[in-house]
XYZ file of C-alpha atoms in Angstrom:
693
model
C -10.957 38.193 160.237
C -8.423 39.165 157.598
C -7.444 36.605 155.018
C -3.889 36.012 153.983
C -2.702 35.037 150.537
C 0.183 33.103 149.121
C 1.297 35.883 146.779
C 2.007 39.580 147.311
C -0.806 41.941 146.453
C -0.129 44.125 143.405
C -0.662 47.747 144.375
C -0.109 51.221 143.062
C 1.707 53.847 145.036
C 0.104 56.811 143.312
C -2.893 58.650 144.699
C -5.166 58.649 141.690
C -5.435 59.199 137.985
C -2.673 61.715 137.339
C 0.265 59.326 137.327
C -1.538 57.188 134.717
C -1.380 59.972 132.109
C 0.169 58.982 128.788
C 0.447 61.205 125.718
C -2.344 63.684 124.905
C 0.038 66.525 124.087
C -2.224 67.915 121.354
C -5.380 67.700 123.472
C -3.575 69.209 126.439
C -2.355 72.171 124.375
C -5.828 72.689 122.889
C -7.517 72.512 126.281
C -5.021 74.964 127.715
C -5.752 77.509 124.967
C -9.499 77.082 125.359
C -9.389 77.458 129.128
C -7.405 80.682 128.764
C -10.240 82.117 126.674
C -13.309 80.670 128.399
C -14.764 80.826 131.896
C -16.153 77.290 131.538
C -14.502 74.451 129.654
C -16.213 71.067 129.580
C -14.324 67.957 128.535
C -16.789 65.503 127.039
C -16.456 61.971 125.778
C -17.472 58.382 126.285
C -16.782 56.580 129.520
C -13.208 55.381 129.824
C -11.836 57.821 127.237
C -9.662 59.627 129.782
C -11.555 62.854 130.557
C -10.529 62.869 134.212
C -6.876 62.214 133.459
C -6.767 65.028 130.922
C -8.541 67.392 133.337
C -6.112 66.629 136.162
C -3.057 67.049 133.946
C -4.470 70.324 132.611
C -5.125 71.553 136.143
C -1.591 70.628 137.161
C -0.181 72.438 134.123
C -2.069 75.717 134.574
C -2.383 75.715 138.365
C 0.271 78.383 138.888
C -1.870 80.935 137.064
C -4.543 80.851 139.777
C -3.619 82.829 142.862
C -6.235 81.109 144.975
C -5.371 77.667 143.682
C -7.070 74.720 142.000
C -9.771 72.670 143.701
C -11.152 69.358 142.409
C -14.574 68.069 143.410
C -15.166 64.383 142.627
C -18.878 63.935 141.892
C -19.023 60.296 140.789
C -19.827 59.087 144.308
C -22.423 61.812 144.957
C -25.871 60.344 144.432
C -28.090 63.358 145.134
C -28.112 66.806 143.541
C -29.298 68.184 146.893
C -25.788 67.571 148.218
C -23.920 69.166 145.304
C -23.583 72.610 146.896
C -22.553 71.226 150.306
C -20.033 68.888 148.642
C -18.364 71.726 146.735
C -18.390 73.897 149.867
C -16.797 71.109 151.903
C -14.033 70.662 149.319
C -13.264 74.376 149.584
C -13.160 74.131 153.372
C -16.396 76.061 153.887
C -18.838 75.326 156.666
C -22.416 75.754 155.492
C -23.614 77.489 158.649
C -26.186 79.578 156.863
C -27.966 76.638 155.321
C -27.695 77.951 151.745
C -24.413 76.515 150.557
C -24.727 77.985 147.049
C -25.037 81.518 148.416
C -22.081 80.807 150.673
C -20.073 79.609 147.670
C -20.975 82.660 145.624
C -19.904 85.014 148.392
C -16.683 83.142 149.096
C -15.656 82.889 145.446
C -16.690 86.416 144.508
C -13.129 87.770 144.731
C -11.179 84.540 144.171
C -8.921 83.711 141.220
C -9.451 79.993 141.263
C -9.869 77.013 138.961
C -12.690 74.747 140.078
C -12.625 71.239 138.589
C -15.986 69.424 138.648
C -15.280 65.814 137.739
C -17.987 63.409 136.482
C -20.992 65.714 136.154
C -23.188 63.629 133.847
C -25.498 62.089 136.469
C -26.098 65.513 138.094
C -26.189 67.475 134.849
C -28.978 69.965 135.602
C -27.766 70.593 139.143
C -24.195 71.158 137.943
C -25.369 73.499 135.192
C -27.390 75.617 137.611
C -24.563 75.768 140.148
C -21.903 76.674 137.576
C -24.108 79.339 136.020
C -24.692 81.023 139.394
C -21.052 80.824 140.431
C -19.726 82.264 137.170
C -22.184 85.167 137.324
C -21.151 86.079 140.856
C -17.400 85.295 140.730
C -15.810 87.166 137.794
C -12.330 85.642 138.253
C -13.479 82.054 138.675
C -12.932 79.475 135.938
C -14.557 76.062 135.864
C -13.218 72.910 134.241
C -15.834 70.165 134.027
C -15.779 66.570 132.829
C -19.008 65.008 131.633
C -20.400 62.659 129.044
C -22.731 65.521 128.058
C -22.288 69.269 127.855
C -23.634 71.375 130.729
C -25.439 73.790 128.420
C -24.364 76.900 130.345
C -24.058 80.176 128.440
C -20.468 80.747 127.323
C -19.486 77.093 127.748
C -16.620 75.888 125.579
C -16.549 72.174 124.820
C -13.626 69.929 123.994
C -14.652 66.470 122.890
C -11.900 64.202 124.190
C -11.086 61.761 121.409
C -9.797 58.258 121.706
C -6.038 57.863 121.575
C -4.422 57.834 118.156
C -4.078 54.362 116.626
C -1.597 53.212 113.953
C -2.000 51.143 110.844
C -0.608 47.666 111.596
C 1.295 47.878 108.301
C 3.375 50.801 109.592
C 7.029 50.225 110.488
C 7.904 49.750 114.152
C 9.003 53.349 114.729
C 5.730 54.763 113.397
C 3.629 52.316 115.399
C 5.546 53.137 118.594
C 4.806 56.865 118.455
C 1.026 56.478 118.718
C -0.467 57.170 122.135
C -2.663 54.060 122.150
C 0.410 51.883 121.638
C 2.409 53.796 124.230
C -0.376 53.254 126.767
C -0.653 49.555 125.933
C 3.097 49.040 126.273
C 3.181 50.991 129.562
C 0.407 48.852 131.087
C 1.676 45.640 129.503
C 5.118 46.130 131.065
C 3.420 46.392 134.446
C 1.376 43.249 133.868
C 4.268 41.365 132.309
C 7.634 42.787 133.448
C 10.087 42.908 130.579
C 7.460 43.335 127.884
C 8.636 45.648 125.090
C 7.415 46.600 121.664
C 9.474 44.982 118.920
C 9.216 43.961 115.296
C 7.733 40.614 116.277
C 4.723 42.012 118.174
C 4.290 45.548 116.790
C 1.645 44.678 114.190
C -0.316 42.656 116.745
C -0.245 45.496 119.284
C -1.321 47.952 116.576
C -4.225 45.693 115.681
C -5.229 45.462 119.350
C -5.216 49.255 119.608
C -7.350 49.461 116.465
C -9.869 46.922 117.682
C -10.179 48.786 120.975
C -10.633 52.059 119.067
C -7.984 53.771 121.165
C -10.188 53.852 124.278
C -7.756 54.078 127.226
C -9.802 52.042 129.714
C -10.380 49.269 127.197
C -6.656 49.222 126.379
C -5.761 48.918 130.057
C -8.176 46.039 130.597
C -6.762 44.235 127.575
C -3.117 44.854 128.511
C -3.696 43.302 131.934
C -4.522 40.000 130.216
C -0.906 39.619 129.093
C -0.229 38.011 132.463
C -1.951 34.896 131.140
C -2.193 35.269 127.348
C 0.401 36.043 124.663
C -0.440 39.032 122.385
C -1.596 36.864 119.451
C -4.026 34.868 121.613
C -5.179 38.092 123.251
C -5.989 39.550 119.837
C -7.868 36.484 118.619
C -9.987 36.321 121.788
C -10.735 40.018 121.548
C -11.679 39.717 117.873
C -14.126 36.954 118.698
C -15.686 38.985 121.502
C -16.086 42.200 119.517
C -17.310 40.454 116.385
C -19.939 38.600 118.384
C -21.060 41.887 119.923
C -21.320 43.562 116.529
C -23.494 40.699 115.241
C -25.880 41.024 118.199
C -27.395 44.164 116.675
C -27.303 46.193 119.904
C -28.206 49.825 119.198
C -25.293 51.658 120.811
C -22.719 54.190 119.722
C -19.638 52.297 118.449
C -17.202 53.441 121.141
C -19.718 52.799 123.928
C -20.251 49.334 122.446
C -16.513 48.663 122.214
C -15.951 49.541 125.876
C -18.994 47.578 126.987
C -17.943 44.517 125.013
C -14.387 44.782 126.323
C -15.791 44.782 129.850
C -18.008 41.813 128.944
C -14.912 40.014 127.717
C -12.938 40.896 130.866
C -15.864 39.782 133.002
C -16.097 36.411 131.256
C -12.377 35.842 131.727
C -12.747 36.293 135.482
C -13.407 33.289 137.680
C -16.958 32.971 139.076
C -15.684 34.222 142.439
C -13.977 37.217 140.840
C -17.156 38.008 138.936
C -19.164 38.028 142.169
C -16.525 40.166 143.885
C -16.521 42.675 141.018
C -20.312 42.993 141.158
C -20.533 43.167 144.944
C -17.715 45.667 145.397
C -19.667 48.045 143.139
C -22.050 48.786 146.020
C -19.199 50.715 147.705
C -18.497 53.846 145.597
C -15.597 54.859 147.832
C -13.861 51.488 147.601
C -13.080 49.289 150.584
C -10.294 48.002 152.767
C -9.877 44.248 153.188
C -11.936 44.040 156.384
C -14.884 45.836 154.785
C -14.650 43.739 151.636
C -14.697 40.577 153.748
C -17.714 41.640 155.791
C -19.785 43.119 152.960
C -18.863 40.999 149.933
C -18.397 37.556 151.500
C -21.249 35.085 151.870
C -23.558 33.432 149.325
C -20.772 31.746 147.383
C -17.725 33.676 148.654
C -15.926 32.516 151.787
C -14.268 35.317 153.820
C -10.942 33.515 153.465
C -11.198 33.812 149.662
C -11.681 37.579 149.542
C -7.999 38.524 149.531
C -7.148 36.252 146.612
C -10.227 37.336 144.663
C -9.297 40.984 145.094
C -5.723 40.210 144.115
C -6.985 38.560 140.959
C -9.072 41.630 140.081
C -6.061 43.865 140.710
C -4.039 41.641 138.373
C -6.697 42.182 135.701
C -6.774 45.998 136.206
C -10.433 45.795 137.238
C -9.581 46.925 140.770
C -6.809 49.241 141.896
C -5.023 48.560 145.168
C -3.957 51.899 146.621
C -1.507 52.020 149.516
C -2.724 54.222 152.350
C -1.682 54.809 155.925
C -4.190 52.244 157.174
C -3.298 49.601 154.596
C -4.622 48.830 151.111
C -7.813 50.317 149.718
C -9.462 48.619 146.766
C -11.160 50.903 144.265
C -12.687 50.762 140.794
C -12.946 53.424 138.129
C -16.501 54.691 137.859
C -17.139 53.026 134.474
C -15.984 49.662 135.836
C -18.014 50.093 139.027
C -21.153 50.951 137.047
C -20.644 47.844 134.929
C -20.265 45.729 138.067
C -23.472 47.159 139.528
C -25.292 46.029 136.409
C -24.003 42.497 136.978
C -25.504 42.127 140.445
C -27.999 39.285 140.534
C -31.460 40.267 141.750
C -31.489 37.607 144.441
C -28.260 38.732 146.076
C -28.861 42.484 146.016
C -31.090 42.679 149.085
C -28.780 40.582 151.276
C -25.736 42.513 150.037
C -27.313 45.849 150.865
C -28.286 44.680 154.336
C -24.742 43.492 155.029
C -23.464 46.833 153.788
C -25.838 48.846 155.983
C -25.073 46.658 159.007
C -21.315 46.949 158.515
C -21.386 50.732 158.288
C -23.746 51.016 161.239
C -21.057 49.321 163.334
C -18.193 51.219 161.671
C -19.775 54.599 162.347
C -20.569 53.646 165.942
C -16.964 52.482 166.508
C -15.626 55.744 165.108
C -17.812 58.331 166.819
C -15.707 61.454 167.244
C -18.017 62.873 169.922
C -16.723 60.299 172.401
C -13.873 61.310 174.694
C -11.294 58.727 173.668
C -7.582 58.734 172.714
C -8.096 57.976 169.010
C -10.397 60.843 168.052
C -8.169 61.951 165.164
C -7.897 58.419 163.776
C -11.669 58.064 164.022
C -12.143 61.329 162.145
C -9.795 60.186 159.374
C -11.621 56.872 159.067
C -14.970 58.613 158.661
C -13.476 61.088 156.206
C -12.228 58.249 154.016
C -15.538 56.401 154.248
C -17.771 59.396 153.517
C -18.790 58.277 149.971
C -19.727 54.851 151.290
C -21.619 56.281 154.257
C -23.657 58.399 151.842
C -24.398 55.305 149.760
C -25.433 53.373 152.867
C -27.755 56.140 154.037
C -29.351 56.160 150.595
C -29.732 52.366 150.707
C -31.386 52.524 154.127
C -33.896 55.077 152.885
C -34.882 52.732 150.062
C -35.716 49.871 152.467
C -38.429 50.547 155.094
C -36.935 47.844 157.314
C -33.589 49.686 157.349
C -34.813 53.270 157.830
C -34.311 53.190 161.602
C -30.739 51.952 161.099
C -30.134 54.805 158.674
C -31.376 57.255 161.291
C -28.952 55.782 163.831
C -26.058 56.141 161.375
C -26.883 59.738 160.453
C -27.299 60.672 164.120
C -24.144 58.926 165.321
C -22.187 61.099 162.885
C -23.142 64.329 164.668
C -19.614 64.981 165.936
C -18.261 64.455 162.425
C -20.894 66.783 160.931
C -19.814 69.459 163.411
C -16.061 69.171 162.850
C -16.368 69.167 159.076
C -18.995 71.909 159.053
C -21.326 69.643 157.061
C -24.437 70.981 158.782
C -26.634 70.956 155.687
C -25.658 67.404 154.772
C -26.216 66.170 158.317
C -29.661 67.768 158.448
C -30.455 66.445 154.968
C -29.921 62.820 155.982
C -31.455 63.170 159.448
C -34.498 64.963 158.048
C -35.123 62.310 155.403
C -34.728 59.500 157.928
C -37.008 61.193 160.477
C -39.772 61.239 157.867
C -39.563 57.439 157.723
C -39.213 56.806 161.478
C -42.190 58.520 163.167
C -42.357 56.272 166.251
C -41.485 58.074 169.560
C -38.350 56.055 170.256
C -35.037 57.029 171.835
C -33.533 56.875 168.342
C -35.965 59.511 167.079
C -35.462 61.665 170.182
C -31.682 61.597 169.711
C -32.041 62.546 166.057
C -34.288 65.467 167.022
C -31.778 67.097 169.379
C -28.932 66.497 166.924
C -30.931 68.115 164.120
C -31.737 71.026 166.422
C -28.075 71.487 167.320
C -27.062 71.525 163.648
C -29.833 74.031 162.974
C -28.518 76.279 165.751
C -25.050 76.227 164.217
C -26.734 77.538 161.080
C -28.499 80.276 163.027
C -31.866 78.587 162.443
C -33.495 78.827 165.866
C -36.961 78.688 164.288
C -36.282 75.143 163.040
C -34.514 74.058 166.242
C -37.344 75.036 168.603
C -40.042 72.533 167.513
C -37.432 69.786 167.202
C -36.380 70.304 170.819
C -39.960 70.518 172.035
C -40.769 67.143 170.487
C -37.469 65.717 171.715
C -38.212 66.649 175.329
C -41.645 65.051 175.142
C -40.219 61.765 173.829
C -37.223 61.864 176.205
C -39.558 61.954 179.212
C -41.299 58.741 178.145
C -40.315 55.580 180.055
C -37.180 54.020 178.595
C -35.944 57.172 176.871
C -34.491 58.943 179.910
C -30.894 58.742 178.643
C -31.711 61.295 175.942
C -33.022 63.932 178.380
C -29.653 65.513 179.386
C -28.835 66.081 175.700
C -32.228 67.647 175.052
C -31.795 69.990 178.022
C -28.223 70.855 177.028
C -29.237 71.776 173.493
C -32.166 73.778 174.896
C -29.617 75.754 176.916
C -27.716 76.635 173.737
C -31.023 77.645 172.132
C -31.766 79.947 175.062
C -28.406 81.691 174.654
C -28.989 82.004 170.924
C -32.379 83.640 171.433
C -31.164 86.171 174.017
C -31.907 84.397 177.308
C -28.433 83.918 178.854
C -29.620 83.324 182.437
C -32.054 80.630 181.356
C -29.399 79.206 179.080
C -26.890 78.957 181.917
C -29.456 77.294 184.187
C -30.318 74.685 181.546
C -26.660 73.947 180.844
C -25.980 73.502 184.555
C -28.979 71.157 184.814
C -27.680 69.145 181.875
C -24.205 68.973 183.408
C -25.637 67.610 186.661
C -27.585 64.939 184.767
C -24.514 63.926 182.741
C -22.475 63.648 185.945
C -25.151 61.545 187.635
C -25.237 59.181 184.641
C -21.430 58.866 184.553
C -21.493 60.122 180.971
C -17.969 61.533 180.503
C -18.575 62.648 176.918
C -21.760 64.429 177.966
C -19.917 66.131 180.834
C -17.179 67.338 178.464
C -19.581 68.995 176.042
C -21.657 70.574 178.814
C -18.483 71.977 180.407
C -17.397 73.440 177.065
C -20.654 75.313 176.541
C -20.692 76.586 180.115
C -17.060 77.725 179.944
C -17.363 79.452 176.571
C -20.693 81.192 177.164
C -19.726 82.268 180.682
C -16.266 83.601 179.799
C -17.257 87.282 179.628
C -19.656 87.697 182.551
C -17.920 85.370 185.020
C -14.401 84.581 183.759
C -13.265 83.100 187.096
C -16.040 80.497 187.124
C -15.498 79.945 183.415
C -11.791 79.350 184.038
C -12.578 76.782 186.729
C -14.898 74.945 184.369
C -12.288 75.173 181.611
C -9.614 73.712 183.883
C -11.869 70.773 184.734
C -12.639 70.311 181.055
C -8.949 70.364 180.088
C -8.055 67.881 182.835
C -10.754 65.487 181.640
C -9.604 65.708 178.020
C -5.956 65.194 178.921
C -6.796 62.294 181.220
C -8.567 60.589 178.309
C -5.998 61.784 175.707
C -8.873 63.212 173.631
C -7.027 65.691 171.397
C -10.032 67.064 169.492
C -11.950 67.833 172.677
C -8.723 69.143 174.229
C -8.485 71.748 171.464
C -11.898 73.109 172.417
C -10.990 72.964 176.103
C -7.895 75.061 175.382
C -9.968 77.534 173.384
C -12.590 77.949 176.124
C -9.907 78.267 178.805
C -8.075 80.756 176.589
C -11.229 82.882 176.384
C -11.520 82.828 180.166
C -7.831 83.734 180.547
C -8.275 86.646 178.150
C -11.165 88.023 180.174
C -9.062 87.576 183.323
C -6.312 89.677 181.720
C -3.712 86.885 181.471
C -2.320 87.648 178.004
C 0.559 85.178 178.008
C -1.617 82.225 179.008
C -4.263 83.224 176.486
C -1.747 83.102 173.638
C -0.276 79.795 174.794
C -3.672 78.081 175.117
C -5.204 79.426 171.923
C -2.080 78.750 169.871
C -2.101 75.147 171.075
C -5.801 74.855 170.180
C -5.116 76.214 166.676
C -2.361 73.689 166.006
C -4.584 70.638 166.479
C -7.065 71.953 163.887
C -4.583 71.167 161.120
C -4.960 67.471 161.954
C -8.737 67.411 161.554
C -9.362 70.488 159.389
C -11.647 71.990 162.058
C -12.467 75.397 160.589
C -14.775 76.481 163.395
C -12.181 76.121 166.131
C -9.389 77.612 163.997
C -11.489 80.647 163.067
C -12.107 81.483 166.715
C -8.440 80.919 167.545
C -7.294 83.401 164.888
C -9.802 85.915 166.196
C -8.503 85.671 169.778
C -4.876 85.800 168.601
C -5.715 89.067 166.827
C -6.927 90.550 170.126
C -3.735 89.396 171.809
C -1.573 91.009 169.106
C -3.450 94.279 169.587
C -2.929 94.080 173.346
C 0.826 93.876 172.657
C 0.573 96.972 170.440
C 1.440 94.905 167.359
C -1.464 96.355 165.433
C -0.223 95.375 161.990
C -0.171 91.729 163.083
C -3.601 92.233 164.645
C -4.926 93.593 161.337
C -3.369 90.682 159.429
C -4.962 88.176 161.810
C -8.321 89.942 161.647
C -8.106 89.642 157.866
C -7.253 85.932 158.038
C -10.058 85.394 160.546
C -12.474 87.475 158.449
C -11.951 85.254 155.430
C -12.597 82.196 157.583
C -15.630 83.738 159.282
C -16.962 84.142 155.749
C -16.038 80.544 154.955
C -18.148 79.274 157.851
C -20.852 81.859 157.081
C -20.604 83.338 160.542
C -19.367 86.506 162.215
C -17.698 87.382 165.513
C -20.552 89.838 165.979
C -23.006 86.918 166.172
C -21.107 85.409 169.128
C -21.544 87.870 171.955
C -18.476 86.567 173.825
C -16.430 87.582 170.744
C -18.263 90.728 169.654
C -17.036 93.357 172.113
C -13.364 92.390 171.845
C -13.525 92.174 168.059
C -14.852 95.713 167.799
C -12.252 97.040 170.216
C -9.335 95.294 168.454
C -10.391 96.536 165.014
C -10.965 100.085 166.223
C -7.543 100.298 167.893
C -5.743 98.876 164.864
C -7.447 101.315 162.489
C -6.687 104.276 164.733
C -3.025 103.352 165.252
C -2.157 102.265 161.699
C -4.370 104.580 159.733
C -7.022 103.380 157.326
C -4.683 102.726 154.397
C -2.132 100.644 156.329
C -4.887 98.790 158.183
C -6.625 97.819 154.936
C -3.352 96.678 153.367
C -2.526 94.364 156.295
C -6.132 93.180 156.571
C -6.323 92.290 152.860
C -2.944 90.559 152.981
C -4.217 88.318 155.770
C -7.530 87.635 154.041
C -5.798 86.481 150.842
C -3.730 83.732 152.436
C -4.540 80.130 151.669
C -6.349 78.440 154.563
C -3.608 75.872 155.141
C -1.016 78.575 155.767
C -3.026 80.882 157.981
C -2.605 79.051 161.249
C 1.094 78.528 160.571
C 1.598 82.223 159.887
C -0.533 83.231 162.837
C 1.503 81.086 165.192
C 4.978 81.748 163.832
C 5.216 85.356 162.628
């Protein structure tokens, strides 16, 4: 149930930190000079000092100097260093098929002129240092901009300590007070909290004193400015003085600026109602923020009624504790990392266990409702939901691993995401979570059997047949136990893919046909669709007519269920069959249509194969320069997914023939020029160029 409130919800229409940038001209100029001279620049400083905002503005300012662009990786919501490499690879659009995401990153970035922004490194300091060191050694044109409370300690690192904003002497005249960045920030936020607020001779000294007391720390200034909704500046200053003076007398051993921010948060927390305090603390369990429905289901209970959640969130937005960001699906409530960490420290021991269980239960249902492997009309919407919830899903999986009673639920969540892991190319991350959960769920249940075949399938996408084989052997044993029969068709289907991978195509085809028959008998439409895809793709070279018939059935099923993601793969498999039948026009139409849908879900694997087939088609039309360009674009993406057309036997022969003909017709020099031009295009533009030029 969604609550309604009597007042409109304050929101922001920006998409993050950048629009909040005020001042910092000197620091920006200094950082720009340092970045021009260093391969690694780390912005350091206390929490809330504005490191992220400065980094984003710097990246925006210098972005045009990097031919291959600027990429930001947000690390605050990443709990494990084991996922650092996969997270960076995913941000760059790379599928970690080879299992070693760092090696994949090094190879991909080796010839790139790119700025990589690693934001909030402090909790993964050693992992970040090792990754950055390896990347900079291998990629000579790469530059890294990091934000952290501590330096990374990498050789050649340049460090810019981000200071607090400049503060004026309250005795200064109005014009001098107004030019200081701390005052400018306060006035900017105050005018949002209290429309019509301006700096004048009557309040200038008070505002200057507030900026002084808050030591120019941007986050502290924003929290204080939000209080102007209920307190005049003079009362605000007196309350703040009392809070900070009491903190100083407590004798806490903390660096002054850390203490100032902490005490400002203490003050803000005390000024919240008891319900707002609970909401602040409970929302901290969701690092990716939450929509209203999630906040109601996870944070309500034990003193908070679901009908109160909207007003409590609105109150926290009013106080600048929570940001309400407008998105396509509604409002998402988020907290800055420093505020979230403070809230986590305010969770009461007695409520933590129940809160975590509600959180795990909610995301178990959310993931199940949004499975992208099901043949349904809203596959794209489901994908987008999971993409937005990825930080929270990671947190939930981590929570489940810390509670033996929840480990089986965690395994269900990780396994139900298998379609999402495939589309996003997050094979290493999927196997990471499934592997950890399997260690804690040894019982031979259907849940374990399902996780085993999913892990095997992800391993096969990484070319790791050695790991997939024992997983599938155990899966088949469990699937044949009474009560687990529903898992058997999936185990057999994945065994068929394994047989193809290990050079047994006849056995592979027989297993896939057996799996298809079992899926049909069970009325499992989603199972039928995936079995048809594998049969159509793998059989496209040796028996294109049968493959085409299977592809037609697959396409009809997908269109009947309006399943656009599955339809893209149906079009690709049918396009492969059409190519082997010699129908060039239909091949181009089908594969082009398949490529277009990939832009909606960022499916690199499907798009890579589409570009490859379109290159063959261009060569067949004697447009060998276009073929070379497309081979170059596809080559860069084959690298990105750590794969090769030579590893897929239904691609290999045509790839070799297309490349050979283009080289012979164009000559080596012209071929290389077109090939390199294609390989240097940004990923987002490749499909557009391939389909329109």
